[in-house]
Coordinates of C-alpha atoms and ligand atoms in Angstrom, one line a residue:
X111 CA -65.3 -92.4 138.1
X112 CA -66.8 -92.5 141.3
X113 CA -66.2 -92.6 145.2
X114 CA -66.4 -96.4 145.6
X115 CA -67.9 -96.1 149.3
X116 CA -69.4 -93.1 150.0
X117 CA -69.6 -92.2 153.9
X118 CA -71.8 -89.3 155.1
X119 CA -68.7 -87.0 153.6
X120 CA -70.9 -83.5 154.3
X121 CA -68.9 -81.0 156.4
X122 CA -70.2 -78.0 156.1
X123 CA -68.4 -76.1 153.7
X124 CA -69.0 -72.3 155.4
X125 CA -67.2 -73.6 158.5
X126 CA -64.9 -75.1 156.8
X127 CA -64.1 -71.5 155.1
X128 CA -64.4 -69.8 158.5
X129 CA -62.0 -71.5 159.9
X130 CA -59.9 -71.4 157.1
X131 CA -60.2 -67.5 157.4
X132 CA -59.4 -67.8 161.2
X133 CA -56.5 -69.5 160.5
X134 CA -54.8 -67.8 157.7
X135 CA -55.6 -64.7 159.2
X136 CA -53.2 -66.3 162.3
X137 CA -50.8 -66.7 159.6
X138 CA -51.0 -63.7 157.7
X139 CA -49.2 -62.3 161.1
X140 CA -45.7 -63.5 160.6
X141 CA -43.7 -61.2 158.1
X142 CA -46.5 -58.8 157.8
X143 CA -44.6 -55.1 156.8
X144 CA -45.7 -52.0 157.4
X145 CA -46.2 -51.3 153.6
X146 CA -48.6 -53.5 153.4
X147 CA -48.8 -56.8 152.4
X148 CA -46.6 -60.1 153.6
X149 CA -42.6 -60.4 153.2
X150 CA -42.3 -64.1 154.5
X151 CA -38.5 -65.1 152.3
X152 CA -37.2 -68.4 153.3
X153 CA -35.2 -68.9 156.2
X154 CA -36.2 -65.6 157.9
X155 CA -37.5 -65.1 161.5
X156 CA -41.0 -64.5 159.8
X157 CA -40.4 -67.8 157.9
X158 CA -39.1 -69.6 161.0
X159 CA -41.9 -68.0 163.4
X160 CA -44.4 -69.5 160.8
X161 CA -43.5 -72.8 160.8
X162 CA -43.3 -73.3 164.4
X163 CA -46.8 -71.8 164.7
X164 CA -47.9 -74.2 161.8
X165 CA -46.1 -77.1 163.9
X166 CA -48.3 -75.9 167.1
X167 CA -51.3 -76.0 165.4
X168 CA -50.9 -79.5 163.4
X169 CA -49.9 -81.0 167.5
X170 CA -53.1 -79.3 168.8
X171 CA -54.8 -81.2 166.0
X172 CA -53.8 -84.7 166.8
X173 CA -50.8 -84.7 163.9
X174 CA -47.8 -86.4 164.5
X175 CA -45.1 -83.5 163.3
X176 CA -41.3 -84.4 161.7
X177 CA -39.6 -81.9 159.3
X178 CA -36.3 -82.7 156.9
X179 CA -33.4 -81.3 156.1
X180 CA -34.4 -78.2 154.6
X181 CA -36.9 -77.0 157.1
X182 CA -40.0 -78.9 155.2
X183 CA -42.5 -79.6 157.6
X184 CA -45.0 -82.1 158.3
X185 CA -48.0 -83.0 159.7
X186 CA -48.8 -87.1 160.4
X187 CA -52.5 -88.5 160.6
X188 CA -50.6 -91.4 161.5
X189 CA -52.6 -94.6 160.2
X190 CA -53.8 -97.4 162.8
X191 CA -50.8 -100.0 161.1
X192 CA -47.7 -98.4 160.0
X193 CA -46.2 -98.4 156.2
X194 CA -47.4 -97.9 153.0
X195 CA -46.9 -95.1 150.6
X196 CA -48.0 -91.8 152.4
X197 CA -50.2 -89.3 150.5
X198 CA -49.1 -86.0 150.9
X199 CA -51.2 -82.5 151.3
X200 CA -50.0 -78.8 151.1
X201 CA -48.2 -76.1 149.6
X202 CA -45.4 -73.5 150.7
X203 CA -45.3 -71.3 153.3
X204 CA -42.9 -68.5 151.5
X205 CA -44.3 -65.4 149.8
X206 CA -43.1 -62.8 147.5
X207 CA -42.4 -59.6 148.8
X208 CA -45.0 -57.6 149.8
X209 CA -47.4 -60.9 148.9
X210 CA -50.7 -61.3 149.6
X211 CA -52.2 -64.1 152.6
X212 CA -53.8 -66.5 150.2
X213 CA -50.6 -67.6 147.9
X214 CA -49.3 -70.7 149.5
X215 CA -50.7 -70.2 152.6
X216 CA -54.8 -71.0 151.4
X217 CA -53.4 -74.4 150.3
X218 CA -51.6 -75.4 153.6
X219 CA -54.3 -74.2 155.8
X220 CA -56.7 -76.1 153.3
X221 CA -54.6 -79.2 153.9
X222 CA -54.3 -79.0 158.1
X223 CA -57.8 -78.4 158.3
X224 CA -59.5 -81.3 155.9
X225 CA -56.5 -84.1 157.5
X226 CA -57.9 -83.1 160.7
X227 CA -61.6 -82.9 159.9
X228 CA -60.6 -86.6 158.1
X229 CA -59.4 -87.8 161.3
X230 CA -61.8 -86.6 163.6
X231 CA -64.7 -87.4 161.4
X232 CA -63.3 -91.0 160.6
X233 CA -60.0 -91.5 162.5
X234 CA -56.5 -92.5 161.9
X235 CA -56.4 -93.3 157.8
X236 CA -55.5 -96.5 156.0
X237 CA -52.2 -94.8 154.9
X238 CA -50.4 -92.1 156.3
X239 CA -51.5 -88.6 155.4
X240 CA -49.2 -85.7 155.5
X241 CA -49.7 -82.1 155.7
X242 CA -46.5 -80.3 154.3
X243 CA -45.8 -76.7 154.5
X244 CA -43.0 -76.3 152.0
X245 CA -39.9 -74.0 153.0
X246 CA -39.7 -72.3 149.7
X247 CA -41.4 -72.1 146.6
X248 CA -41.0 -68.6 145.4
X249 CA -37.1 -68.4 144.1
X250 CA -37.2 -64.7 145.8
X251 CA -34.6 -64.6 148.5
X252 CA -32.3 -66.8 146.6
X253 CA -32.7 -68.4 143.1
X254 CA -34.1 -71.7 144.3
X255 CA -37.3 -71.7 143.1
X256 CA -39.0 -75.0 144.1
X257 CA -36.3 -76.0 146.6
X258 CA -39.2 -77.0 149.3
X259 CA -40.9 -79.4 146.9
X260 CA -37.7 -80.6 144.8
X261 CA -35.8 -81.6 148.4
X262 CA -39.1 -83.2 149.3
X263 CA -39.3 -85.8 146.7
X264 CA -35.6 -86.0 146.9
X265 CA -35.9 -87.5 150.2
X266 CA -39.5 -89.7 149.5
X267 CA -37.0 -91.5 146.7
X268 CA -34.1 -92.2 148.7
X269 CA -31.7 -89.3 147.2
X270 CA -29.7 -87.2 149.4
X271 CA -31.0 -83.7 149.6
X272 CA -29.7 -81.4 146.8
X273 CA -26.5 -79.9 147.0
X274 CA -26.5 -76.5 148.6
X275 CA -26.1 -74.1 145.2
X276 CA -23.4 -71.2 145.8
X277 CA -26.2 -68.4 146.3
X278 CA -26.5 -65.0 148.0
X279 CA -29.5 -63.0 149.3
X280 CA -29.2 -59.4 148.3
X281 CA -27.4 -58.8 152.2
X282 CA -24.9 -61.3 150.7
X283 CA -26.0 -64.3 153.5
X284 CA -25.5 -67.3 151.6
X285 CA -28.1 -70.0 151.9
X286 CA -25.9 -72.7 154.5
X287 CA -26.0 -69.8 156.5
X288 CA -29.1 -69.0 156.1
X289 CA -30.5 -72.6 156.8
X290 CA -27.7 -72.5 159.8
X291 CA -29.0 -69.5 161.1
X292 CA -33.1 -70.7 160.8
X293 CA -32.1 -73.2 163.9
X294 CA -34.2 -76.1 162.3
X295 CA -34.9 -79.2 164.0
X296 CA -33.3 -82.4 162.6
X297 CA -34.8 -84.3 159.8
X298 CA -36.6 -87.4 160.7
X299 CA -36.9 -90.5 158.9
X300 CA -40.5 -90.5 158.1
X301 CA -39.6 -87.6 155.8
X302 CA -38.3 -90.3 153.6
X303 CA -41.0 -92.4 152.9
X304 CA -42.6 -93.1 149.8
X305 CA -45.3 -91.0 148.6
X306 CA -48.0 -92.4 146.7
X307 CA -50.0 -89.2 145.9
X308 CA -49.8 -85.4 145.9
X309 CA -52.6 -83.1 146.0
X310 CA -52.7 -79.5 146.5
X311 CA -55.1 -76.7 147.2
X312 CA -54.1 -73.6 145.6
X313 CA -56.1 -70.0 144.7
X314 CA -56.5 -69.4 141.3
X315 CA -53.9 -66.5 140.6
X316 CA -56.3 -65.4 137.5
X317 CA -59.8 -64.6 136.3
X318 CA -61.0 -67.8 134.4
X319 CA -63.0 -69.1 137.7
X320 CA -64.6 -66.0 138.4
X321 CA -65.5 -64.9 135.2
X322 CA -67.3 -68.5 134.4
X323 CA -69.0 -68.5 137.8
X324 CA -67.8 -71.8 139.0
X325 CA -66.6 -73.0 141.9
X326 CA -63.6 -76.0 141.7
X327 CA -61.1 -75.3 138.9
X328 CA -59.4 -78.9 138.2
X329 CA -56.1 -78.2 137.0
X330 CA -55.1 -80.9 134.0
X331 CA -51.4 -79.3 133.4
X332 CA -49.2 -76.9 134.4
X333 CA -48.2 -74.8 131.7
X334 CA -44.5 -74.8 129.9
X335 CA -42.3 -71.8 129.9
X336 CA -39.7 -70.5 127.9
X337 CA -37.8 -67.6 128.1
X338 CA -35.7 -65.2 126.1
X339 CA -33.7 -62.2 125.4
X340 CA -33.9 -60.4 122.8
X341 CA -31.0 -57.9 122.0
X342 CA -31.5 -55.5 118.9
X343 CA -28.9 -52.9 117.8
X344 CA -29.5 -49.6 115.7
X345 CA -26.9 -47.1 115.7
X346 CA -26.9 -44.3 118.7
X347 CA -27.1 -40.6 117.4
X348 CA -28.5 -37.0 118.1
X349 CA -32.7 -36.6 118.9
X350 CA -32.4 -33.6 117.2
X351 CA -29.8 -33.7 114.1
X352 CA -30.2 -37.0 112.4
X353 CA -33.7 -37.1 110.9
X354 CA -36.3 -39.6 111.1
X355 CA -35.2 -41.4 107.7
X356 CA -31.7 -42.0 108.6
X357 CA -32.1 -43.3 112.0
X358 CA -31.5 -47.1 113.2
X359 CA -33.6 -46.4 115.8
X360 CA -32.9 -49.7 118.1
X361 CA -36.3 -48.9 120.1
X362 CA -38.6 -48.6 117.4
X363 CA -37.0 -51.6 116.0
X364 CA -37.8 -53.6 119.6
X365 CA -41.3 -51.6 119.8
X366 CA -42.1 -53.0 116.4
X367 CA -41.1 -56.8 116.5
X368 CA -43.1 -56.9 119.8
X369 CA -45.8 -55.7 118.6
X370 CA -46.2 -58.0 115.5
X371 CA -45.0 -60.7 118.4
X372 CA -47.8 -59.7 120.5
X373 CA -50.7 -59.8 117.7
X374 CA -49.4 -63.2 116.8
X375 CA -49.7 -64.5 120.2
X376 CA -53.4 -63.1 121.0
X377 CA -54.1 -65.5 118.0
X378 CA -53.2 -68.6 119.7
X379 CA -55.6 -70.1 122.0
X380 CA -54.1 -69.9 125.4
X381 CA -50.8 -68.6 124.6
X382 CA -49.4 -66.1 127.0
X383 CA -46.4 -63.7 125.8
X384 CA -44.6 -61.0 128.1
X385 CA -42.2 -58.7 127.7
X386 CA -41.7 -57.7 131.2
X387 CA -38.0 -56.5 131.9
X388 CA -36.0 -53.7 129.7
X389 CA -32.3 -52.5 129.1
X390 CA -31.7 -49.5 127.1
X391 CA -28.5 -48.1 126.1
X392 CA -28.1 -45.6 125.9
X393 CA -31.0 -44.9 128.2
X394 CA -31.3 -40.8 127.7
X395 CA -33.5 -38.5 126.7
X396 CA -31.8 -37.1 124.2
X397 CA -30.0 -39.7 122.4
X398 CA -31.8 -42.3 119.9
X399 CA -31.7 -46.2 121.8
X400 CA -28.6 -47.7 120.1
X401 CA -28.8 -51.0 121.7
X402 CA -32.2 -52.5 123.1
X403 CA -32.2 -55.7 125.4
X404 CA -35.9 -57.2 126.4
X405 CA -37.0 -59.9 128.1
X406 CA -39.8 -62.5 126.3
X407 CA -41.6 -64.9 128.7
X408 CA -43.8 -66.9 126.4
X409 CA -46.5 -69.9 128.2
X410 CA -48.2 -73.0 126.9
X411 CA -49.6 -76.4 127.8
X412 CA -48.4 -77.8 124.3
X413 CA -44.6 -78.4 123.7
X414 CA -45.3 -78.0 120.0
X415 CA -47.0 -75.3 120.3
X416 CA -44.4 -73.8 122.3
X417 CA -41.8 -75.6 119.5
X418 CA -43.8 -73.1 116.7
X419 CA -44.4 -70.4 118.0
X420 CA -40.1 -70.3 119.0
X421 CA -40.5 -70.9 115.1
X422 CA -42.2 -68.0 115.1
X423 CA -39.8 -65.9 117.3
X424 CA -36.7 -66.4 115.1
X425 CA -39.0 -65.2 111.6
X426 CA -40.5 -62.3 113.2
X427 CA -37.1 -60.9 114.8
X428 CA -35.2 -61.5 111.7
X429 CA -37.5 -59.6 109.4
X430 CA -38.4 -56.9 110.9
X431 CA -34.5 -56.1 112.2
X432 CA -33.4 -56.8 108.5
X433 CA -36.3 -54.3 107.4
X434 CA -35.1 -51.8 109.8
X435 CA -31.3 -52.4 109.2
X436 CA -31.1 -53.0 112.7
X437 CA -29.7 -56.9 113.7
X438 CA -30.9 -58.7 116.1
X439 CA -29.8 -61.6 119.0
X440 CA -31.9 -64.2 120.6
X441 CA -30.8 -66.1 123.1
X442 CA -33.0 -68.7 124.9
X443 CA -32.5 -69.0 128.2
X444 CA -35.3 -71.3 129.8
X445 CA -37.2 -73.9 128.6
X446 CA -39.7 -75.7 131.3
X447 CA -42.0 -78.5 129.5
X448 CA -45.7 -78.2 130.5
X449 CA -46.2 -80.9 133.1
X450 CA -49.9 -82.9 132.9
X451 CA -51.5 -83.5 136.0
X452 CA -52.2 -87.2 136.5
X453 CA -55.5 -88.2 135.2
X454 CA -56.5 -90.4 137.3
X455 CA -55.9 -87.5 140.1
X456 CA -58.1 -85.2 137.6
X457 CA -61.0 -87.8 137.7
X458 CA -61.3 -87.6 141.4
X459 CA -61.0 -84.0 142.3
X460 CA -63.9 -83.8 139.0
X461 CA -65.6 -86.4 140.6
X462 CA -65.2 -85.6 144.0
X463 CA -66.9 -81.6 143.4
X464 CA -69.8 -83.2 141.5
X465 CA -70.4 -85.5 144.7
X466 CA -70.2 -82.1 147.2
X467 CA -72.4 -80.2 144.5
X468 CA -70.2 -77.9 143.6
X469 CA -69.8 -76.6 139.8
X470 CA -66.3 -77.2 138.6
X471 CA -64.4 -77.0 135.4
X472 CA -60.7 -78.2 133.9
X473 CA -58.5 -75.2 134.1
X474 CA -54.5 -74.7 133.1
X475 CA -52.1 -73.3 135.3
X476 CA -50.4 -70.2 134.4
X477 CA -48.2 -70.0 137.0
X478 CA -45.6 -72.7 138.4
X479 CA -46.4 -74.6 141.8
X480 CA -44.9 -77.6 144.0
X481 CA -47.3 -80.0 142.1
X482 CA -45.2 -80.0 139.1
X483 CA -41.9 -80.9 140.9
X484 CA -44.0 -84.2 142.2
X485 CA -45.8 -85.0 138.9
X486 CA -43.1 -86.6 137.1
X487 CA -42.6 -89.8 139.3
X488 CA -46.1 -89.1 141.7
X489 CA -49.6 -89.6 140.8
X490 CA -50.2 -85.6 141.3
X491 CA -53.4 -83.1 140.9
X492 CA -54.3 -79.4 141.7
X493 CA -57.6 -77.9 142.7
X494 CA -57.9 -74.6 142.3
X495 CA -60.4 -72.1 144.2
X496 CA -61.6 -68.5 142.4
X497 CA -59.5 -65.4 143.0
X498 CA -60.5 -61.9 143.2
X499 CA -60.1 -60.0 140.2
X500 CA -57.5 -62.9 139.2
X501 CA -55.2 -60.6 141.5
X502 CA -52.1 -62.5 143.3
X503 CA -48.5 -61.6 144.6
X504 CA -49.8 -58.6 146.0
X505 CA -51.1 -57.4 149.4
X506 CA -55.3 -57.2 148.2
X507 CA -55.0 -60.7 146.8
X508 CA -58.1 -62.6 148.2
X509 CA -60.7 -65.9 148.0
X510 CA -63.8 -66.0 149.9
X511 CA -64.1 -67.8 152.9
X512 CA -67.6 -70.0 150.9
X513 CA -64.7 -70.0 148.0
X514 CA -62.4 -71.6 150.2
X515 CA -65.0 -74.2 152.2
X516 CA -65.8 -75.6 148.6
X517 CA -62.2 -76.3 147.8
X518 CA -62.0 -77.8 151.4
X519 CA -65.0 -80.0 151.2
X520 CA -63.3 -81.1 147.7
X521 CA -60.1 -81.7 149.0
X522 CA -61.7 -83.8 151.5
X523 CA -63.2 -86.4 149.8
X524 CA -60.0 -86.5 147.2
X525 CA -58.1 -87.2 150.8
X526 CA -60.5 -89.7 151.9
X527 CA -60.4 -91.6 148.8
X528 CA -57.4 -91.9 148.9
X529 CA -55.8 -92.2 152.1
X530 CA -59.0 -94.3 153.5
X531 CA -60.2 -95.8 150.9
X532 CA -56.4 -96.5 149.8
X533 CA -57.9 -95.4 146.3
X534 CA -54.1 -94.8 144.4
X535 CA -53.8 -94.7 140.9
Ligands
ZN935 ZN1 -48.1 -70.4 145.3

C-alpha cells in the first residue's frame, strides 16, 4: 500500500529531532527531583504545570486547545469545514518516579510538532487532527493505569466518563480530590467527537531496534499479560539443628520451580517470564523459609500461547512441590489479551518509512501503552523509535535527536494520509 498522492512530504528529519530535543528538554523541567530523574504523578503541580505549558505551546502553534473531564488535553488543527471523525495524535504526559524524559513525553512532543509542521506546510486538514497529551498512563499515584486514554474514548463514544474508583495516593489524597485540587479547566464538547484513528509515537523501551540497526519499529500488537502468585509452604525450623534431608525448605522449593519455569520460558519464542516481587516468612537469617509468596508476570502476543504455557504453570508447580513435600497455591490474578494493532494502520506507518527512506521493521510491544485502550473499537497503530541500551523508567533513559526526526518524518506522512488525504481504514 501506498501514499495515493504524494506531496513534496520531505521535512528535514534532523530538525525535526532538534526541535524535538528543544522541546522535551522544556518539558523535562516540570517534576524534575533532585535525585535525578522526573517524578511527574497525575494530578500534581508538576503534572498541572506541564500541561499548561503543553497548552501554551500547542496556542503558539496555531492549535485550537479543549481538554475533558479528566484533565486530557488537546490540541486542534482545526479543518477548513467542520465534522467528521477526528484522528487523534499523542501519548501521556505522567511518568514513573524518578522516570526518564523520553517515556510519554517523545510521543506528545512527536505529535505537536508533525500537526503543526502538517499545517504549516499544507494548512488546516481535511479532518480534524488532535494532539492529546493524556493525564495518566502509568497507574503509579493511584491504581488507574490507562485512566487518560480509557476516559478519552469514553467520551469520543458518547459514555460518561468512568466512575471515580475509591483510591488513595500513598499521603491518603483520594483521586476527586486530587482532580479537585489540579484546578482543571472544564471539558469541552469537541472532546467528544468521534475518533476515526489513533496513532502514537512512542520510544522503544528495549533493545530489538538497536541491536538490528533500524530505524522505525512498526508495532503489529501489544503483548498479553498475565499475572500470578505463587505461594509455596515447607515447614519452618532451626538453620542449624534440622539437617539438610529433613528440611521442607519452602525457598528452595520456590528457587527450584522458578528455575525449571524460567528454562521453559527461554524456550518459547518471545515469551517473557518475571518473578519480580517476594514475601518470605519467616524472613530471618536463621530460620529455614516456611512459607514463600512470589510474584510471576508472564508476556505474549498469542492468547494460546499464553493459554499453554498457564498449562505449563499448574504442571511445573505441582511436581516439583509434591517432589519436595512442600504444597503449593496459584492464584491468577490478571489476565490482559494481547491487543493487534490495526493492519491497515501497520501498512501505512510500513509504508510511510519506506517512502521517507528510513529502514523499518514489525516489532511487539512489551510494555502496555494508550494505543491498546483505543484499539478495540479505533483503527489504531504504534511507531516506535530505538532506545538506548533498551533502558526506560529511569532517569538515563534516551533516543537520539536523528532517532527521533525519523519517527517524526514517519508520523508525518501517517498524519497526512490520513487527516488530508482522509485515508481511514
Ligand atoms: Zn509510556
Amino acid at each position: 500500500m501506498s501514499i495515493s498522492h504524494k506531496p513534496n512530504l520531505r521535512p528535514s528529519a534532523q530538525s525535526l529531532g532538534h526541535e524535538a530535543v528543544q522541546l522535551l528538554h522544556s518539558l523535562a523541567q516540570f517534576g524534575s527531583v533532585p535525585e535525578g530523574g522526573i517524578t511527574r504523578l497525575v494530578y500534581t503541580p508538576a503534572w498541572r504545570e506541564a500541561q499548561a505549558w503543553l497548552e501554551r505551546e500547542m496556542t503558539s502553534r496555531g492549535l485550537l486547545t479543549f481538554w475533558d473531564d479528566v484533565g486530557n488535553l488537546y490540541g486542534r488543527s482545526e479543518p477548513a469545514s467542520p465534522g467528521g471523525r477526528r484522528i487523534l495524535t499523542g501519548s501521556h504526559v505522567d511518568t514513573v518516579r524518578q522516570g526518564g524524559c523520553f517515556d510519554g513525553a517523545a510521543g506528545i512532543v512527536a505529535s505537536l510538532i508533525a500537526v503543526s509542521w502538517l499545517r504549516a506546510t499544507y494548512g488546516p486538514p481535511n479532518l480534524p487532527l488532535d494532539v492529546v497529551s493524556f493525564a495518566e498512563e502509568e497507574g503509579v499515584r493511584f491504581p488507574v493505569a490507562f485512566w487518560g486514554s480509557s476516559n478519552a474514548l469514553a467520551a469520543a463514544e458518547g459514555r460518561e466518563p468512568t466512575p471515580l474508583p475509591r483510591v488513595l495516593d500513598e499521603d491518603g489524597i483520594d483521586i476527586e480530590r486530587a482532580i479537585r485540587d489540579a484546578n482543571l479547566p472544564p471539558a469541552s464538547r469537541r472532546s467528544r467527537q468521534p475518533v476515526g484513528a489513533y496513532v502514537e509515537l512512542h520510544v522503544e523501551q528495549g533493545s530489538k531496534l538497536e541491536e538490528a540497526g533500524v530505524d522505525i519499529g512498526v508495532v503489529t500488537a501489544i503483548v498479553g499479560q498475565r499475572r500470578y502468585w505463587v505461594e509455596v509452604v515447607g515447614r519452618a525450623g532451626h538453620a542449624g539443628t534440622m539437617s539438610m534431608q529433613a528440611r521442607v525448605d519452602a525457598m528452595a522449593c520456590a528457587c527450584s520451580l522458578l528455575n525449571e519455569l524460567l528454562e521453559r520460558a527461554a524456550a518459547i519464542p518471545d515469551l517473557t517470564l518475571t518473578a519480580g516481587q517476594w514475601h518470605v516468612e519467616p524472613n530471618a537469617v536463621n530460620v529455614i523459609p516456611g512459607r514463600v509468596t512470589f510474584s510471576l508476570d508472564v508476556r505474549h502476543s498469542s492468547e494460546r500461547q499464553l493459554d499453554l504455557f498457564a498449562c505449563e504453570i499448574e504442571r511445573v508447580c505441582s511436581n516439583i512441590t509434591a517432589e519436595r513435600r512442600a504444597s503449593v497455591r496459584l492464584t491468577s490474578w490478571m489476565n490482559q489479551a494481547p491487543v493487534p494493532m490495526n493492519p491497515s494502520i501497520i501498512a501505512l506507518i510500513s509504508s510511510a518509512g519506506n517512502d521517507a527512506g528510513w529502514s523499518s521493521m514489525p516489532v511487539l510491544s512489551g510494555a502496555g501503552h494508550d494505543a491498546q485502550t483505543f484499539a478495540g473499537s479505533v483503527p489504531s497503530g504504534m511507531i516506535f523509535v530505538p532506545s538506548r541500551g533498551g533502558v526506560s523508567h529511569a532517569p538515563d533513559e534516551f533516543t537520539s535527536s536523528d532517532a527521533l526526526g525519523r519517527g517524526i518524518e514517519v508520523l508525518i506522512r501517517v498524519l497526512y494520509a490520513l487527516a488530508y488525504e482522509t485515508y481511514l481504514p
